[in-house]
mmCIF file of C-alpha atoms and ligand atoms in Angstrom:
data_model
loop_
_atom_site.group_PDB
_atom_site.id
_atom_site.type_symbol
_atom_site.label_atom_id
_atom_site.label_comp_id
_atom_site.label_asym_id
_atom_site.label_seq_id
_atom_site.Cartn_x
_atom_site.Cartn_y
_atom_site.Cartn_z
ATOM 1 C CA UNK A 1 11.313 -26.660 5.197
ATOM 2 C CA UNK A 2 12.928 -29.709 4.301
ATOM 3 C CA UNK A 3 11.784 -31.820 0.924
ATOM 4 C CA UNK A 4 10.051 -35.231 2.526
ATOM 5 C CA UNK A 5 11.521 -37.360 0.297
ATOM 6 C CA UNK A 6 13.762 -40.758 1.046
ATOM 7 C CA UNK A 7 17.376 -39.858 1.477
ATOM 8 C CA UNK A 8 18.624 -42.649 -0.859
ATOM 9 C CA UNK A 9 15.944 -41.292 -3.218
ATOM 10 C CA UNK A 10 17.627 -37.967 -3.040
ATOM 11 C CA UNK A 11 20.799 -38.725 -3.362
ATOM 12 C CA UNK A 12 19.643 -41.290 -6.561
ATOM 13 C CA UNK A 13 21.961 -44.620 -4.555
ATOM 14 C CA UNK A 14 20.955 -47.981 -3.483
ATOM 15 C CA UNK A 15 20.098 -48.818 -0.182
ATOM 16 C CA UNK A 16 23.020 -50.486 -0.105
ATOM 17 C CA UNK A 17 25.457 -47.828 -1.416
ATOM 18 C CA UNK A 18 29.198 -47.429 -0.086
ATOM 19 C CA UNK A 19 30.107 -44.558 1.345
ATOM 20 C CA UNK A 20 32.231 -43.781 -1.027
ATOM 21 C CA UNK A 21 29.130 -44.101 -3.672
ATOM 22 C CA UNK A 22 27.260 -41.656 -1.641
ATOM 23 C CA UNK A 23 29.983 -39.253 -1.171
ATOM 24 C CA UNK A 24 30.377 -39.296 -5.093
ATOM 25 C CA UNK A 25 26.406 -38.697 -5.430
ATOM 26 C CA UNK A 26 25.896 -36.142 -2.826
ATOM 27 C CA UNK A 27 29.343 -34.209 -4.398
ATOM 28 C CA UNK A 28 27.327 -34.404 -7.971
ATOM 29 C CA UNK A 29 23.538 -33.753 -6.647
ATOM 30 C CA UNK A 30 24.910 -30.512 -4.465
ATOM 31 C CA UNK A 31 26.685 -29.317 -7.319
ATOM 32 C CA UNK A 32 23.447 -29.501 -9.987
ATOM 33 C CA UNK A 33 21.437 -27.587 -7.208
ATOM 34 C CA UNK A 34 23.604 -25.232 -5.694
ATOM 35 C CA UNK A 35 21.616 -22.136 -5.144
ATOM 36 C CA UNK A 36 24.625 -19.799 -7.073
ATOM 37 C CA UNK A 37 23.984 -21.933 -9.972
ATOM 38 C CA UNK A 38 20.301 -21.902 -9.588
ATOM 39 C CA UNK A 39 19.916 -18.219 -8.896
ATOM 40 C CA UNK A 40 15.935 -17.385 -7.393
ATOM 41 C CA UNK A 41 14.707 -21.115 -7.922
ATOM 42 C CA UNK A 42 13.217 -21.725 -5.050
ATOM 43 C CA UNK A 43 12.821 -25.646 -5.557
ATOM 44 C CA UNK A 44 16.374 -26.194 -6.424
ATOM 45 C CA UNK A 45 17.338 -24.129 -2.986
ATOM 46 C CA UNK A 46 14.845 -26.660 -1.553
ATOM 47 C CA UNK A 47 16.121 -29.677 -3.212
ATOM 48 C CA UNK A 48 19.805 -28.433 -2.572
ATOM 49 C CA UNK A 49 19.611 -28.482 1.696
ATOM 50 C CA UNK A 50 17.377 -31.746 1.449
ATOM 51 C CA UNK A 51 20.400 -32.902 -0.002
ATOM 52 C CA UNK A 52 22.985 -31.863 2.298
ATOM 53 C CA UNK A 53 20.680 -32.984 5.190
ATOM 54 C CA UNK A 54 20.324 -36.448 3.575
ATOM 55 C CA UNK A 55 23.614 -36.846 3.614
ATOM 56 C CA UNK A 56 24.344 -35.296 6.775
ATOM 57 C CA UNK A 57 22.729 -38.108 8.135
ATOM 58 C CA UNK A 58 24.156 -41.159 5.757
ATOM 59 C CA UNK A 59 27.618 -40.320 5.803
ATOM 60 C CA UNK A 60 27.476 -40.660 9.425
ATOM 61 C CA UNK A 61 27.145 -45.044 9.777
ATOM 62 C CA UNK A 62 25.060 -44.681 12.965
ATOM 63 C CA UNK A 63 23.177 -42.131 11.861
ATOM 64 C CA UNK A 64 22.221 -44.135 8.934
ATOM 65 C CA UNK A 65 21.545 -47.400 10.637
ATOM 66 C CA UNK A 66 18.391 -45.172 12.720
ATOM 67 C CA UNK A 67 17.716 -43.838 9.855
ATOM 68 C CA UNK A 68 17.520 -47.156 7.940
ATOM 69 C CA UNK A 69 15.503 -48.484 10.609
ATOM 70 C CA UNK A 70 13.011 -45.845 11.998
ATOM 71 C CA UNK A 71 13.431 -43.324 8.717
ATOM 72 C CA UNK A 72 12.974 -39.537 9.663
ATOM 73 C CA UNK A 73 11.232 -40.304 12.646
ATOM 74 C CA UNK A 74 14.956 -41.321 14.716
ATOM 75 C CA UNK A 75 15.956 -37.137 14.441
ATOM 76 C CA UNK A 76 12.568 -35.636 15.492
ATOM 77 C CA UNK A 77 11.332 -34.569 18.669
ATOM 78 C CA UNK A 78 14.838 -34.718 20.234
ATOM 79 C CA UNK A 79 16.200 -37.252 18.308
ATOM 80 C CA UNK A 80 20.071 -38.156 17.786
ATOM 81 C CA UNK A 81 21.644 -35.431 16.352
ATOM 82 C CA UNK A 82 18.959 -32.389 16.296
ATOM 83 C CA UNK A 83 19.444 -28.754 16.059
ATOM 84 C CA UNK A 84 21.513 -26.712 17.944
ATOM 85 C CA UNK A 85 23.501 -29.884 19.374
ATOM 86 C CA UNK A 86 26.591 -28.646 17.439
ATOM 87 C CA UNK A 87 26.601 -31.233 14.130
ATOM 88 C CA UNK A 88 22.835 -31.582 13.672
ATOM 89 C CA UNK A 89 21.336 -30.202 9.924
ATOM 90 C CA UNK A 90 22.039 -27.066 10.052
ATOM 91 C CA UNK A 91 25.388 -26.921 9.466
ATOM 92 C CA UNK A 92 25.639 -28.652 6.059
ATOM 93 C CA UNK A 93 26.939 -25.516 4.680
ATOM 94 C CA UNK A 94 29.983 -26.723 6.715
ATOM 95 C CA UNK A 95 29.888 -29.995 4.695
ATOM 96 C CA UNK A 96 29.322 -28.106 1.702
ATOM 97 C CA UNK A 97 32.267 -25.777 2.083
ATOM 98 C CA UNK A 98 34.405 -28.827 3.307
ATOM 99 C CA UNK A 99 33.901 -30.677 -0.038
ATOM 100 C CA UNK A 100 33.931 -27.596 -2.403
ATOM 101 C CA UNK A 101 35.914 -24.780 -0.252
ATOM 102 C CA UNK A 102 35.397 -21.817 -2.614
ATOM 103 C CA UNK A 103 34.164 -23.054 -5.264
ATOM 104 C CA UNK A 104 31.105 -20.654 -5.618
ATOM 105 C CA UNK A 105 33.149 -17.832 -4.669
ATOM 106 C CA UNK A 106 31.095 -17.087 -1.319
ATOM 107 C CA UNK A 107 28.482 -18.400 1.166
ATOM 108 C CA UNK A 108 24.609 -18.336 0.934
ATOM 109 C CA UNK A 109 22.935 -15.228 0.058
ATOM 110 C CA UNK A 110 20.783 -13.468 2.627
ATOM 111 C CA UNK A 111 18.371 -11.239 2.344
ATOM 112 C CA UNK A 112 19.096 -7.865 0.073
ATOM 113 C CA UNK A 113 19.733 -4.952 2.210
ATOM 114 C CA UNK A 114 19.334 -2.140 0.141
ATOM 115 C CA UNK A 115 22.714 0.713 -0.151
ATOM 116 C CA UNK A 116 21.632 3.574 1.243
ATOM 117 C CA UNK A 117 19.909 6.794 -0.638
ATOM 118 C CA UNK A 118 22.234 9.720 -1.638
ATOM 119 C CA UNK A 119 21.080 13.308 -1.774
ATOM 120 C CA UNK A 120 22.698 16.087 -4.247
ATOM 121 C CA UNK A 121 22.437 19.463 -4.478
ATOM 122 C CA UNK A 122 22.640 21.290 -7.510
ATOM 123 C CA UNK A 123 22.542 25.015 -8.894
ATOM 124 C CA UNK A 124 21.109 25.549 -12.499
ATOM 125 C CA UNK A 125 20.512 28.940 -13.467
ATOM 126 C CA UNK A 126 16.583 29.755 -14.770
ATOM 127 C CA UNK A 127 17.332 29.860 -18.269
ATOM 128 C CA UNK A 128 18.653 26.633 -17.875
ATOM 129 C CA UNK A 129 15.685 25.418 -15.678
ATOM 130 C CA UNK A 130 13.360 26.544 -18.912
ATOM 131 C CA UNK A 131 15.188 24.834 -21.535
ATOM 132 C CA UNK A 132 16.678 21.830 -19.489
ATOM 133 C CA UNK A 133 19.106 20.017 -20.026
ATOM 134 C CA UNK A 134 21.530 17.256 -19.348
ATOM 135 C CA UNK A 135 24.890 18.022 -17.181
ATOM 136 C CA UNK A 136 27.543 15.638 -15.746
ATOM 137 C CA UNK A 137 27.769 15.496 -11.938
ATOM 138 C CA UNK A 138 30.820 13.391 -10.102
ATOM 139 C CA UNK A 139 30.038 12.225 -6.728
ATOM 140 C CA UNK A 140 31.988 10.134 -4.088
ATOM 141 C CA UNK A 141 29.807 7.062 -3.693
ATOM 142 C CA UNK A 142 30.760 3.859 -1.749
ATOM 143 C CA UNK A 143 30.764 1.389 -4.737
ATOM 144 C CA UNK A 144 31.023 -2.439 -4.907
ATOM 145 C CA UNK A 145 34.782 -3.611 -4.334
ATOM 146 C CA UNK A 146 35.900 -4.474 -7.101
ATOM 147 C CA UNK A 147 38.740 -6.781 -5.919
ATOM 148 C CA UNK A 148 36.529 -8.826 -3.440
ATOM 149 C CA UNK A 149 33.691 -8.620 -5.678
ATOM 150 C CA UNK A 150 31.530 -6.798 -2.651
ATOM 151 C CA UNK A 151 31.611 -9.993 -0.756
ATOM 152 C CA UNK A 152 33.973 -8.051 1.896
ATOM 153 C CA UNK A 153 35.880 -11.617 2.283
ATOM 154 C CA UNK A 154 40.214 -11.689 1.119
ATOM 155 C CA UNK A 155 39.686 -13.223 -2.797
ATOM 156 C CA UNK A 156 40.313 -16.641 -2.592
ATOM 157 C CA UNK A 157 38.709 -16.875 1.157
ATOM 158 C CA UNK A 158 35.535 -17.252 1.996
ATOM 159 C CA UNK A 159 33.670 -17.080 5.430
ATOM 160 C CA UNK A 160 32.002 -18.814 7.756
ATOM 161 C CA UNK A 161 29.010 -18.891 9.463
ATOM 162 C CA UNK A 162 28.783 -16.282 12.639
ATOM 163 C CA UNK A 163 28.976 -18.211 15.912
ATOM 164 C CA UNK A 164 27.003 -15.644 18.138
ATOM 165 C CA UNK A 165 23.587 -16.299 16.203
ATOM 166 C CA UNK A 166 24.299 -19.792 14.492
ATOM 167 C CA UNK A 167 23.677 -18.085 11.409
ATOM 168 C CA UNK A 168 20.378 -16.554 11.523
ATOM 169 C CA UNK A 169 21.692 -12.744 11.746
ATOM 170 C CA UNK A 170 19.252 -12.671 15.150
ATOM 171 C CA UNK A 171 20.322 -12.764 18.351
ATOM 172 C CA UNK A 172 17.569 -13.196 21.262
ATOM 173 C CA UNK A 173 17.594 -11.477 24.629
ATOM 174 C CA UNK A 174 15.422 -11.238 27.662
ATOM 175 C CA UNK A 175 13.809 -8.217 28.727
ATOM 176 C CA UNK A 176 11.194 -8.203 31.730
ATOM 177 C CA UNK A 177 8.732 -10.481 30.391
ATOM 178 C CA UNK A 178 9.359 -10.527 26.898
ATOM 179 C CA UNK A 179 12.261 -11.847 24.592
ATOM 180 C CA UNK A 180 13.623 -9.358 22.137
ATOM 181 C CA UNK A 181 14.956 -10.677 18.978
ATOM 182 C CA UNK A 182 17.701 -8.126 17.583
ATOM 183 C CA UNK A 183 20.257 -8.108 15.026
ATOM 184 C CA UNK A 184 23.395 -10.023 15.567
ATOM 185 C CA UNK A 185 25.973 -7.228 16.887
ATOM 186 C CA UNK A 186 28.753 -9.700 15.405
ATOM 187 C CA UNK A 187 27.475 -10.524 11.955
ATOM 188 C CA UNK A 188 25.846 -7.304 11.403
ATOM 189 C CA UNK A 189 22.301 -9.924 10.569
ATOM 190 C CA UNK A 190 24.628 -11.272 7.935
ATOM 191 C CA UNK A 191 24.619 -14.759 9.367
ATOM 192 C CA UNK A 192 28.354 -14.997 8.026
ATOM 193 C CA UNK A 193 31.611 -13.387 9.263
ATOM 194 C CA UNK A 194 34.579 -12.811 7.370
ATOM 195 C CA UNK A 195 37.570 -14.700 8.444
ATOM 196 C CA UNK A 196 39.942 -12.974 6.396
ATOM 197 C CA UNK A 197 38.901 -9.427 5.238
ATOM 198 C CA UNK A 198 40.129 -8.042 1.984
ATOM 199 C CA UNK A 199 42.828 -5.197 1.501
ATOM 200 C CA UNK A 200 40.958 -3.060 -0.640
ATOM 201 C CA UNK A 201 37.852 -2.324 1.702
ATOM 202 C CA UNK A 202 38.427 -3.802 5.094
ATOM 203 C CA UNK A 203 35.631 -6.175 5.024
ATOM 204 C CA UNK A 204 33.108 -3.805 4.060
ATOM 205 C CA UNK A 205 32.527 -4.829 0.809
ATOM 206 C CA UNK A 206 32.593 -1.609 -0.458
ATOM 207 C CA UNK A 207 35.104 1.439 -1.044
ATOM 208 C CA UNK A 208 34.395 5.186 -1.909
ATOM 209 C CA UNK A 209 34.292 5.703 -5.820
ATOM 210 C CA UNK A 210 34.503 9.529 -7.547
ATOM 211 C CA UNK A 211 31.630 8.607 -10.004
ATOM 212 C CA UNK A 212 30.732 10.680 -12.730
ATOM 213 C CA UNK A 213 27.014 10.378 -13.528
ATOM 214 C CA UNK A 214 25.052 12.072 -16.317
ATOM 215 C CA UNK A 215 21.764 13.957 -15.533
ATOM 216 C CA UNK A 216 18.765 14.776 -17.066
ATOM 217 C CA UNK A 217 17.414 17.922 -16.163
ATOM 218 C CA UNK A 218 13.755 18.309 -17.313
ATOM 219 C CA UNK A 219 12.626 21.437 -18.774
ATOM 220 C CA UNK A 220 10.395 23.233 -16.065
ATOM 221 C CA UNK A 221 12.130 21.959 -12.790
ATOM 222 C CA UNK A 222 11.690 24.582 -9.779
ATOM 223 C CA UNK A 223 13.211 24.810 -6.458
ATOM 224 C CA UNK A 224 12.890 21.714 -4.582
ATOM 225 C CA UNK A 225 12.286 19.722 -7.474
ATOM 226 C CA UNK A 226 13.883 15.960 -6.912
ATOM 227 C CA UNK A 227 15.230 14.183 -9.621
ATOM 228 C CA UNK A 228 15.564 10.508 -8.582
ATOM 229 C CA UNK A 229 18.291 8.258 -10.601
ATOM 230 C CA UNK A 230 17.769 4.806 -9.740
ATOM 231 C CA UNK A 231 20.279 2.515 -8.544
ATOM 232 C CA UNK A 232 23.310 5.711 -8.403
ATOM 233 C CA UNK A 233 23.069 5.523 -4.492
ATOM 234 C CA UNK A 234 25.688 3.514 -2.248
ATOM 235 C CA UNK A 235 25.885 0.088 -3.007
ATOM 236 C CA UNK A 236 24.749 -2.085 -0.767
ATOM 237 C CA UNK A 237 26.767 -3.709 1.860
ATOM 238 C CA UNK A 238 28.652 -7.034 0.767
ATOM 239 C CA UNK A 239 27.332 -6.634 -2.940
ATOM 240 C CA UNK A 240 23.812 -5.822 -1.794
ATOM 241 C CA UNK A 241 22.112 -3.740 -4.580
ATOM 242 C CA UNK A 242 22.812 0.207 -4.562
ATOM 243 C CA UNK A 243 19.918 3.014 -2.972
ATOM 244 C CA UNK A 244 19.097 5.651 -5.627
ATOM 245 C CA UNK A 245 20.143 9.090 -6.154
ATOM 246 C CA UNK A 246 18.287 12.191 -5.643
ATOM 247 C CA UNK A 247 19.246 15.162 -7.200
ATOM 248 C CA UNK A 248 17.571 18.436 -5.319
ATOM 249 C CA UNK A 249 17.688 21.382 -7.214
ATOM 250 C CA UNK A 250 18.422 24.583 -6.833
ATOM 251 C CA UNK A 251 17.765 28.151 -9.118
ATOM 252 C CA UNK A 252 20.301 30.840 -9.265
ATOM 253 C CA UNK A 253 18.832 33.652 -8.362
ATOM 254 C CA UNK A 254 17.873 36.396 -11.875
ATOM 255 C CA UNK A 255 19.044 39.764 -12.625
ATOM 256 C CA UNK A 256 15.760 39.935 -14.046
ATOM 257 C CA UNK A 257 12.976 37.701 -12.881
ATOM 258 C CA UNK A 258 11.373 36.268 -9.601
ATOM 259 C CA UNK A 259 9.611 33.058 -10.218
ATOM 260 C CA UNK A 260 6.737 31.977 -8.469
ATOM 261 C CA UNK A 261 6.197 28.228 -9.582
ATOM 262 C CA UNK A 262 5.328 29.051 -13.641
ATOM 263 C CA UNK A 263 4.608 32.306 -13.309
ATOM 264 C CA UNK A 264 7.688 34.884 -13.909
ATOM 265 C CA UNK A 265 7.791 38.001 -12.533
ATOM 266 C CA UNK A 266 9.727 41.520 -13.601
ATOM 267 C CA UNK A 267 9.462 44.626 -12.700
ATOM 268 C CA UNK A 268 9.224 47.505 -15.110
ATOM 269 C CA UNK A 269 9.957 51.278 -14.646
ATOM 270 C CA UNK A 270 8.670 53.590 -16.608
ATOM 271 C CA UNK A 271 8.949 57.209 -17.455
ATOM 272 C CA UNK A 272 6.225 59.630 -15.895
ATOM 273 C CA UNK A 273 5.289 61.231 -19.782
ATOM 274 C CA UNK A 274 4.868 56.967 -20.897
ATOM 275 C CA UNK A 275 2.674 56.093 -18.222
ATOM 276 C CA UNK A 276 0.466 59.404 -18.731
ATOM 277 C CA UNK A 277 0.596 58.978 -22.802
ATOM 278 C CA UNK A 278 1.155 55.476 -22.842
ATOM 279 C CA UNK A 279 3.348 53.319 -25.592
ATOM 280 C CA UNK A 280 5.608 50.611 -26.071
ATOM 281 C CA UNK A 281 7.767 48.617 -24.018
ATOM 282 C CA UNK A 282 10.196 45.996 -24.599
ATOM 283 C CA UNK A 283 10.458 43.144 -22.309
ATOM 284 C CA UNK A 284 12.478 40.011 -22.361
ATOM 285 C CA UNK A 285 11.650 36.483 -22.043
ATOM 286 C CA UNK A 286 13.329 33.518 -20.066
ATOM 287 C CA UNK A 287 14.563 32.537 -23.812
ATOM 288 C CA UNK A 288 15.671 35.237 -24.297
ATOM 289 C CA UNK A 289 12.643 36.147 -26.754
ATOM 290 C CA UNK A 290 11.549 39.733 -26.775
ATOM 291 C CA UNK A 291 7.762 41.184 -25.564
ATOM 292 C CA UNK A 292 6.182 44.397 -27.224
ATOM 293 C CA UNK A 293 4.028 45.319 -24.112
ATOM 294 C CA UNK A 294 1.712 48.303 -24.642
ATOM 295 C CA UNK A 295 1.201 50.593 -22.044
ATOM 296 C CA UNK A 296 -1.976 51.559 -21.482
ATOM 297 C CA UNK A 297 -2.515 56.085 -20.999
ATOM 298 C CA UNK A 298 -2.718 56.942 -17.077
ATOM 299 C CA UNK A 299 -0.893 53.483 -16.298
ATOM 300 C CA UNK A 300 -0.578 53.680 -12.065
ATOM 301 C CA UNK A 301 2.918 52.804 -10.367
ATOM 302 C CA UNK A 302 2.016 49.248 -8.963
ATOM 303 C CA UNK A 303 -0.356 47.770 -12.139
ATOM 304 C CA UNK A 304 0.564 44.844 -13.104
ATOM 305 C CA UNK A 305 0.617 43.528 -17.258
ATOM 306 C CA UNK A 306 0.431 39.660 -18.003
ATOM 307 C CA UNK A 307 1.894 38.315 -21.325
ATOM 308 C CA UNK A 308 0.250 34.958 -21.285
ATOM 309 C CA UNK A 309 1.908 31.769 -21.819
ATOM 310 C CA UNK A 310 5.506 33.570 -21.448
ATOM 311 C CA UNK A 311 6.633 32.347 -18.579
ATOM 312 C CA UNK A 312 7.781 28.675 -17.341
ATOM 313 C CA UNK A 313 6.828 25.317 -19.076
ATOM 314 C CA UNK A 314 4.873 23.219 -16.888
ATOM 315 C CA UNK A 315 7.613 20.111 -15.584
ATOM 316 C CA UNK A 316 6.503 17.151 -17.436
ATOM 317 C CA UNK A 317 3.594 18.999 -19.123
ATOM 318 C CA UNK A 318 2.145 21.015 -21.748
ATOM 319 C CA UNK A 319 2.059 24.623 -21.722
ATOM 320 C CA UNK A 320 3.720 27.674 -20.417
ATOM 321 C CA UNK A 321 2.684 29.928 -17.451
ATOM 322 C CA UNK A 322 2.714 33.692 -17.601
ATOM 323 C CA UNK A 323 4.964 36.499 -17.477
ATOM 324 C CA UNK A 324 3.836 39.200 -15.093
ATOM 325 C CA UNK A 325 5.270 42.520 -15.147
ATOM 326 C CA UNK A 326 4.665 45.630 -12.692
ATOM 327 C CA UNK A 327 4.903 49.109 -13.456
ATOM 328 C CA UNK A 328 6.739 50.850 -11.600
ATOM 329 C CA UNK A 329 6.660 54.503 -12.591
ATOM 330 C CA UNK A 330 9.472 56.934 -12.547
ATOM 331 C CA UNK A 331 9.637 60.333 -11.369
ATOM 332 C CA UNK A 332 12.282 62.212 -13.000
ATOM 333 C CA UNK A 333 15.238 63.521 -11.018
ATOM 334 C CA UNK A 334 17.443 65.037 -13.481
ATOM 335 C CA UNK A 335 15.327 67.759 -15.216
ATOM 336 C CA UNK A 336 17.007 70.254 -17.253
ATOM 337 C CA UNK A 337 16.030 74.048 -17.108
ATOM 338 C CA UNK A 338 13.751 73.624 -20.065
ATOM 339 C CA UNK A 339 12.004 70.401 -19.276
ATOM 340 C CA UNK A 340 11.441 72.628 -15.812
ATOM 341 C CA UNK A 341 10.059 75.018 -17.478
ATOM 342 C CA UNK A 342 7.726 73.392 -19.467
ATOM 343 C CA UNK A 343 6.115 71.295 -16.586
ATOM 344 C CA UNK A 344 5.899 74.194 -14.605
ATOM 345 C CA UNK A 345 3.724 75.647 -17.211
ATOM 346 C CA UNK A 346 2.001 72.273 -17.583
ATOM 347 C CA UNK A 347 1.404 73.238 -13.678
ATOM 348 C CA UNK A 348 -0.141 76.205 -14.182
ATOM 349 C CA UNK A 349 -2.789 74.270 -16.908
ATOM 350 C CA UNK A 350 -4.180 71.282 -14.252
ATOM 351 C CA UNK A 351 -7.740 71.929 -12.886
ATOM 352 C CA UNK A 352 -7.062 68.755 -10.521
ATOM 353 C CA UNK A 353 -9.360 66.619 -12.413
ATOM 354 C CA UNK A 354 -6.427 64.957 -14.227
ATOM 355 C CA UNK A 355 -5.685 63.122 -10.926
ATOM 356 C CA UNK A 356 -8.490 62.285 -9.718
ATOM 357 C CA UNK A 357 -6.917 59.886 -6.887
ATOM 358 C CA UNK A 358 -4.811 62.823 -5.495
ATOM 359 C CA UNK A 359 -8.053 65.369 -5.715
ATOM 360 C CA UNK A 360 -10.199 62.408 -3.583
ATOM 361 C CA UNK A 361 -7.189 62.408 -0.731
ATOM 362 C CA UNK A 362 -6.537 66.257 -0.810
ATOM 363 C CA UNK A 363 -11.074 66.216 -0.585
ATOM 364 C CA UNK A 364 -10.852 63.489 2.349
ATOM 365 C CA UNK A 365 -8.392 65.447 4.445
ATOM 366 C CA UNK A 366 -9.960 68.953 4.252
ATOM 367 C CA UNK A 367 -13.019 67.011 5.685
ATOM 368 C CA UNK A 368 -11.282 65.496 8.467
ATOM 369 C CA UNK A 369 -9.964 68.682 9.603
ATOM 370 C CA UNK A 370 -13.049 70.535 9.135
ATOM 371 C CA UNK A 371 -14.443 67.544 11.256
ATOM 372 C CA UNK A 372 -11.697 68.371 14.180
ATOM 373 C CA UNK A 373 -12.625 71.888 13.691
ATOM 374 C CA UNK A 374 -16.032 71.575 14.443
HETATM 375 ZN ZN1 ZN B 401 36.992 -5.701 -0.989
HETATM 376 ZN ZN1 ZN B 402 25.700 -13.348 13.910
#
């Protein structure tokens, strides 16, 4: 962990430096490496608590006469002033705060725990699911605090390090035979508590913001489809970066189609006289384009027509699917005397070999009852 290099060395002073000398030095050294002015460099983090614990130990005059005398080798294995004695190395952010109070505006940085991930629902109607397009959604999301800067902490306080775990944000705890290392129940895993917790959010760092957020709604998204926006999620806790956003969507159900992943369905009734002469019909698209469909002569009740590449672009693709449409034919129910009259004569001219479905059933019953009959 810590740099093995001479503590004079360190703090760039003579062997035979005051203390006032060394003060000055270490005040100047911890200031050039403090790690919030050396953000992610490692060897100035390093560098920065080899200083602290070099002077942790000269300040002190007999820790500095061992030290002058047996070098590193007086605090190991037990030595005067080791960890976890109350005053050993580990607390030179104590020091550090002691000399510079706020001056950073906060305490070390632990590790990042993420805000959490926030789910939306939304309802876009199909035609808006085949065109996409962008909308603006406003959510309650538990944003940084903007007054304590998401450090949780009064402004102009700071905090201190959490007694319960010393600072390590673990606490460890016998059970049976083995030794459990959980989170600190005080600190949270922190490592810090707040002394004095601001107004604004109570210590948490964070308060609940109505946040409008724009959204991109690809053309082709279905039912279910997730659309992640990265970093629109809570904010972490004490100015921990934010989870993402995922936006679940939902289709309105259509007057007119049923959607089965690209594919669009309708259904189409017909008149009886079409589907025995066949023609022409018109059928809409999702973009509100319009389909001649021809109709082939005897079309069934049930038959289905496909107008490829009419029905949903592919998400984040090429292409369309197709646009399906069933017959479903008509029988008339409000015949007028003539029309009547007219298919009663068309009665009288069938021989039963214009349907020749109905003529196989009529065929197959007679033999089953000539089969009882036997
Ligand atoms: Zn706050
Ligand atoms: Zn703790």
């Amino acid at each position: 962990m810590s740099l093995d290099i001479d503590y004079y060395e360190l703090l760039e002073c003579e062997r035979t430096a005051d203390e006032k000398t060394l003060k000055s030095a270490y005040r100047r050294m911890a200031m050039q490496y403090h790690p919030d002015r050396n953000p992610g460099d490692a060897d100035a983090e390093a560098r920065f608590k080899a200083i602290n614990e070099a002077y942790e130990v000269l300040k002190d005059p007999q820790k500095r006469a061992a030290y002058d005398q047996y070098g590193k080798a007086a605090f190991e294995n037990g030595g005067m002033g080791g960890r976890g004695q109350g005053g050993g190395f580990s607390d030179f952010s104590d020091i550090f705060e002691s000399f510079f109070g706020d001056a950073f505006g906060g305490g070390r940085q632990r590790g990042p725990v993420r805000g959490a991930d926030l789910r939306y629902d939304l309802e876009i109607s199909l035609e808006d699911a085949f065109h996409g397009r962008t909308t603006e959604i406003a959510i309650d999301v538990a944003a940084k605090c903007d007054d304590c800067d998401g450090s949780g902490a009064k402004p102009g306080t700071g905090s201190r390090r959490c007694n319960l775990c010393g600072g390590h944000g673990k606490v460890r705890a016998q059970q049976g035979f083995f030794v459990v290392e959980r989170t600190c129940p005080t600190c949270h895993g922190r490592g810090e508590v707040i002394e004095d917790p601001c107004r604004k959010c109570g210590g948490e760092g964070r308060v609940d913001v109505r946040q409008k957020i724009e959204v991109t709604i690809p053309p082709g998204v279905d039912e279910g489809t997730r659309i992640r926006v990265a970093g629109k999620g809570e904010a972490g806790p004490n100015g921990a970066p934010a989870g993402d956003l995922y936006i679940f969507m939902h289709i309105a159900r259509h007057k007119v189609f049923e959607r089965d992943g690209t594919t669009l369905f309708c259904r189409a009734p017909i008149s009886f006289t079409t589907a025995a002469l066949g023609g022409e019909i018109e059928i809409p698209g999702p973009d509100g384009s319009k389909h001649n469909v021809t109709i082939p002569e005897g079309i069934q009740s049930g038959k289905q027509l496909r107008v490829r590449g009419a029905g949903m672009p592919v998400l984040q693709g090429r292409g369309r699917g197709d646009l399906v449409i069933q017959i479903d034919v008509e029988t008339p129910t409000r015949l007028s005397a003539r029309q009547k009259e007219l298919l009663r004569e068309f009665r009288e001219t069938e021989t039963g070999e214009e349907c020749p479905q109905s003529r196989g059933f009529f065929d197959k019953v007679k033999e089953f009852w000539d089969d009882l009959t036997e």
